[in-house]
GROMACS .gro file of C-alpha atoms in nm:
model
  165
    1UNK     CA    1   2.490  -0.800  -1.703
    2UNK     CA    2   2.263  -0.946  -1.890
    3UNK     CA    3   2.359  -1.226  -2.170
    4UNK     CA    4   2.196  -1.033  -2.469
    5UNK     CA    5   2.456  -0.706  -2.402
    6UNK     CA    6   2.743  -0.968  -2.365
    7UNK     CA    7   2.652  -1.173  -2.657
    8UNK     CA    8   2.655  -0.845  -2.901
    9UNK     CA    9   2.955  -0.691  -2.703
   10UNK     CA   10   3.151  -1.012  -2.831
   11UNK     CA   11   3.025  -1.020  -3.188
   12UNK     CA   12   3.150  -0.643  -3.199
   13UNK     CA   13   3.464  -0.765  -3.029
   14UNK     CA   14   3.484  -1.040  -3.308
   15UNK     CA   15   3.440  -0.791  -3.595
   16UNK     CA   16   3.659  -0.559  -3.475
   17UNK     CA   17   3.922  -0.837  -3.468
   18UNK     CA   18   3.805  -0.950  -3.779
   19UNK     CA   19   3.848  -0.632  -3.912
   20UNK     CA   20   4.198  -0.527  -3.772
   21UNK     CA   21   4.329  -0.858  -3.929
   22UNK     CA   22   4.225  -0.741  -4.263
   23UNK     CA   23   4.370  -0.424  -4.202
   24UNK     CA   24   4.700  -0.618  -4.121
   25UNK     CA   25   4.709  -0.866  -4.424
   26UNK     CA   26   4.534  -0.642  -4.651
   27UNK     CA   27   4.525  -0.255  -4.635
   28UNK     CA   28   4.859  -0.198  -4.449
   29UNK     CA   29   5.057  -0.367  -4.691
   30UNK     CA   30   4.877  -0.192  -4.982
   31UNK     CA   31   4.821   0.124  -4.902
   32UNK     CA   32   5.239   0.140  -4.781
   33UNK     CA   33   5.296   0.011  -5.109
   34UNK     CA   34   5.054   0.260  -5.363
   35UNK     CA   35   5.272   0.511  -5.152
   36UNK     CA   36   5.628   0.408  -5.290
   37UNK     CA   37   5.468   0.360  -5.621
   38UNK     CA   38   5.337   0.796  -5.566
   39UNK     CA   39   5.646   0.868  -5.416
   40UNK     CA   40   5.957   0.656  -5.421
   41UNK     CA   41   6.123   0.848  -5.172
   42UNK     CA   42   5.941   0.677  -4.910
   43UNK     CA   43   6.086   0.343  -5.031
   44UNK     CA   44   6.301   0.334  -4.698
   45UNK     CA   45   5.997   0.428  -4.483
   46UNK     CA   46   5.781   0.146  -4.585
   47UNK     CA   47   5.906  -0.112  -4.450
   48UNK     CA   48   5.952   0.042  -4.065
   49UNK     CA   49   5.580   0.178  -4.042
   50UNK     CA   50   5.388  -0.065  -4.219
   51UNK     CA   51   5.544  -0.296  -3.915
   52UNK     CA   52   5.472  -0.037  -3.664
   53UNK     CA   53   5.131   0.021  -3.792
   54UNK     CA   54   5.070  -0.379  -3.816
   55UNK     CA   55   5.174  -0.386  -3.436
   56UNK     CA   56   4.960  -0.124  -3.290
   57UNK     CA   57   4.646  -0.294  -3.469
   58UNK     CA   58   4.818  -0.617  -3.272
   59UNK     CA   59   4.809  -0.428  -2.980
   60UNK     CA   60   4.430  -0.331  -2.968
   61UNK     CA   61   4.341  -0.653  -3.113
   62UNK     CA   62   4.537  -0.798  -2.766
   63UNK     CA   63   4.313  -0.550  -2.574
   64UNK     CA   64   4.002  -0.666  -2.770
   65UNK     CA   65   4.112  -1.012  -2.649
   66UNK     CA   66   4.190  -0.981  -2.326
   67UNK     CA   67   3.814  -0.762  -2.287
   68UNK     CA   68   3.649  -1.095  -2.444
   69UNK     CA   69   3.810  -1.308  -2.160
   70UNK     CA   70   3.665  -1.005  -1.910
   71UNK     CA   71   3.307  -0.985  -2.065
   72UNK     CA   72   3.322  -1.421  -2.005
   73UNK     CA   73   3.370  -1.341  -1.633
   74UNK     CA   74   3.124  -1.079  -1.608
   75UNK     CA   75   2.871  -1.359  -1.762
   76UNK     CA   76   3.031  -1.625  -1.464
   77UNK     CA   77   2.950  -1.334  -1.203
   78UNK     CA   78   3.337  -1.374  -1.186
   79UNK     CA   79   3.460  -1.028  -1.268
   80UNK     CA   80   3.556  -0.955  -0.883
   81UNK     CA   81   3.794  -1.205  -0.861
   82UNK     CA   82   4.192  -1.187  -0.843
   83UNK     CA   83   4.180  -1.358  -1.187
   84UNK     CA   84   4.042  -1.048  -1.360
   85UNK     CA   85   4.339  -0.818  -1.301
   86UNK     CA   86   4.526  -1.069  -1.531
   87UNK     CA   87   4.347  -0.948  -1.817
   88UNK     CA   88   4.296  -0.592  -1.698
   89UNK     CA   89   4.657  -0.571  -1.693
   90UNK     CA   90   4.708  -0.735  -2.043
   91UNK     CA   91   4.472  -0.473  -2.153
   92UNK     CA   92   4.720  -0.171  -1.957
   93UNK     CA   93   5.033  -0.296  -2.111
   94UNK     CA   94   4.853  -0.316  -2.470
   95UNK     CA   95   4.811   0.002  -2.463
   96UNK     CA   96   5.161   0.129  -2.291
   97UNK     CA   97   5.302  -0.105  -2.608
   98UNK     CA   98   5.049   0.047  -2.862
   99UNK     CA   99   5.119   0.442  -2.694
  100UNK     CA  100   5.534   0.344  -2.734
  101UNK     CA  101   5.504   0.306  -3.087
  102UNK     CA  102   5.279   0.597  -3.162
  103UNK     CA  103   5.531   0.828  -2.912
  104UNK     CA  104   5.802   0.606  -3.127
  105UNK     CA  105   5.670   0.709  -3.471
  106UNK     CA  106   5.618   1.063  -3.336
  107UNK     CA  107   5.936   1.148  -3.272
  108UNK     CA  108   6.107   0.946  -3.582
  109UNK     CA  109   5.842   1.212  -3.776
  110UNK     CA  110   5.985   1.496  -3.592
  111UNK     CA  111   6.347   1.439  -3.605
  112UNK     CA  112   6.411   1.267  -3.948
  113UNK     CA  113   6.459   1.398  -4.246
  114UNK     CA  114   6.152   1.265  -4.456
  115UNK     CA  115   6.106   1.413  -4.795
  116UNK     CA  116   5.765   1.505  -4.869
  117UNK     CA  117   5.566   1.601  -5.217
  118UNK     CA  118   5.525   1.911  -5.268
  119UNK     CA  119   5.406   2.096  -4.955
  120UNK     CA  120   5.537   1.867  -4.672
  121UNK     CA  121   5.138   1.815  -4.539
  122UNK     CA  122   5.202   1.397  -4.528
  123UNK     CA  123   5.461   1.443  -4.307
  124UNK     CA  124   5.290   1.672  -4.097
  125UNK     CA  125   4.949   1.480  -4.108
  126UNK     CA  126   5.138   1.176  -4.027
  127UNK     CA  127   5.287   1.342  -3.689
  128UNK     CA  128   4.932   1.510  -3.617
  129UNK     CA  129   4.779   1.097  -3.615
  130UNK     CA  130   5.116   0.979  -3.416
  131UNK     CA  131   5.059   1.268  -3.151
  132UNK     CA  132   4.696   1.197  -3.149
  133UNK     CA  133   4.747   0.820  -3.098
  134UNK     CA  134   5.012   0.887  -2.836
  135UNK     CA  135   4.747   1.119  -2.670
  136UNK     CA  136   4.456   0.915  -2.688
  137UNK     CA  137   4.690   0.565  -2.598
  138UNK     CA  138   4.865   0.760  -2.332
  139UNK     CA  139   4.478   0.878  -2.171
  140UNK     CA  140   4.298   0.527  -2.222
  141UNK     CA  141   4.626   0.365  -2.033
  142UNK     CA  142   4.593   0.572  -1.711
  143UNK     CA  143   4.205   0.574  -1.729
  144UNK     CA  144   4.229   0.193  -1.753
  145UNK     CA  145   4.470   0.217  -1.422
  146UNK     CA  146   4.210   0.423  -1.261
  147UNK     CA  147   3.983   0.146  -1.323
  148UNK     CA  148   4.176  -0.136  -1.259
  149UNK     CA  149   4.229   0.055  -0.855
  150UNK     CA  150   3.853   0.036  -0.892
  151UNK     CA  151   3.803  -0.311  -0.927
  152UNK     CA  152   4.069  -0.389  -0.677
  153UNK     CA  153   3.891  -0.176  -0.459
  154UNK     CA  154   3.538  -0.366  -0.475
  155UNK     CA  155   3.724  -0.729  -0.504
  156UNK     CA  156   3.878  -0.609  -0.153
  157UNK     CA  157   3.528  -0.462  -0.021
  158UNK     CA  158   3.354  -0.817  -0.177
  159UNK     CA  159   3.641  -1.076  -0.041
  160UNK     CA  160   3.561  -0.881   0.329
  161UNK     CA  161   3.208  -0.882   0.325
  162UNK     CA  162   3.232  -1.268   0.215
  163UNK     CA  163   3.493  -1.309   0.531
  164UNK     CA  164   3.174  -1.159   0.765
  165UNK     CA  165   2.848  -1.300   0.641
   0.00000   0.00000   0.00000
């Protein structure tokens, strides 16, 4: 791959962290908290998803991380090496975490009793974006799997076609 595509692969990689840290210190925190001030009923609620939401943003921002490491071996002409599933699988078990708390917050939507202005569409929006993270978390997790019995698969073929030549 050539060192230009890396090199702008890792600045996005570093904004994206960048980014999902200020969405940790920052808008998290603040947006939970112009929601109590709207509507104190979700006092008790704050707390549990802001931390939920500040985790899953940890959890792609581990991903992110781990695809940095991955993008360095690519540039070493490493990436077919028994040292890449390391970070492959940090990147699978990101996402399992990341899926967990979306399925988590999903069904904590579904079964609790969360009182709602009005017509009861923040609730419902908020269980549309768990499902939809679930979905999407649950999808990237076993496509990442798929890919991971790739690379396994062409270390393997690379390792015996080293062994002959």
């Amino acid at each position: 791959m050539h060192h230009l595509i890396t090199g702008v692969l890792r600045a996005g990689i570093a904004v994206a962290i960048a980014l999902g840290l200020f969405g940790q210190i920052v808008v998290i925190p603040t947006t939970a908290a112009d929601e109590v001030d709207l509507f104190p009923a979700y006092a008790p609620f704050a707390a549990p998803y802001s931390a939920t939401a500040i985790l899953g943003v940890a959890c792609v921002q581990v991903a992110l991380a781990a695809l940095w490491r991955l993008l360095g071996m690519v540039r070493q002409g490493a990436i077919f090496s028994p040292r890449a599933f390391r970070w492959v699988d940090i990147i699978i078990g990101s996402s399992v975490v990341a899926t967990t708390l979306a399925v988590g917050a999903a069904a904590h939507l579904t079964l609790a009793e969360i009182p709602s202005p009005d017509d009861g569409m923040d609730a419902l929006s908020g269980l549309a974006a768990a499902i939809a993270a679930a979905g999407v978390g649950a999808s990237f997790a076993m496509l990442t799997l798929i890919m991971r019995s790739l690379v396994r698969r062409a270390t393997a073929l690379r390792t015996e076609m080293a062994g002959v030549i």
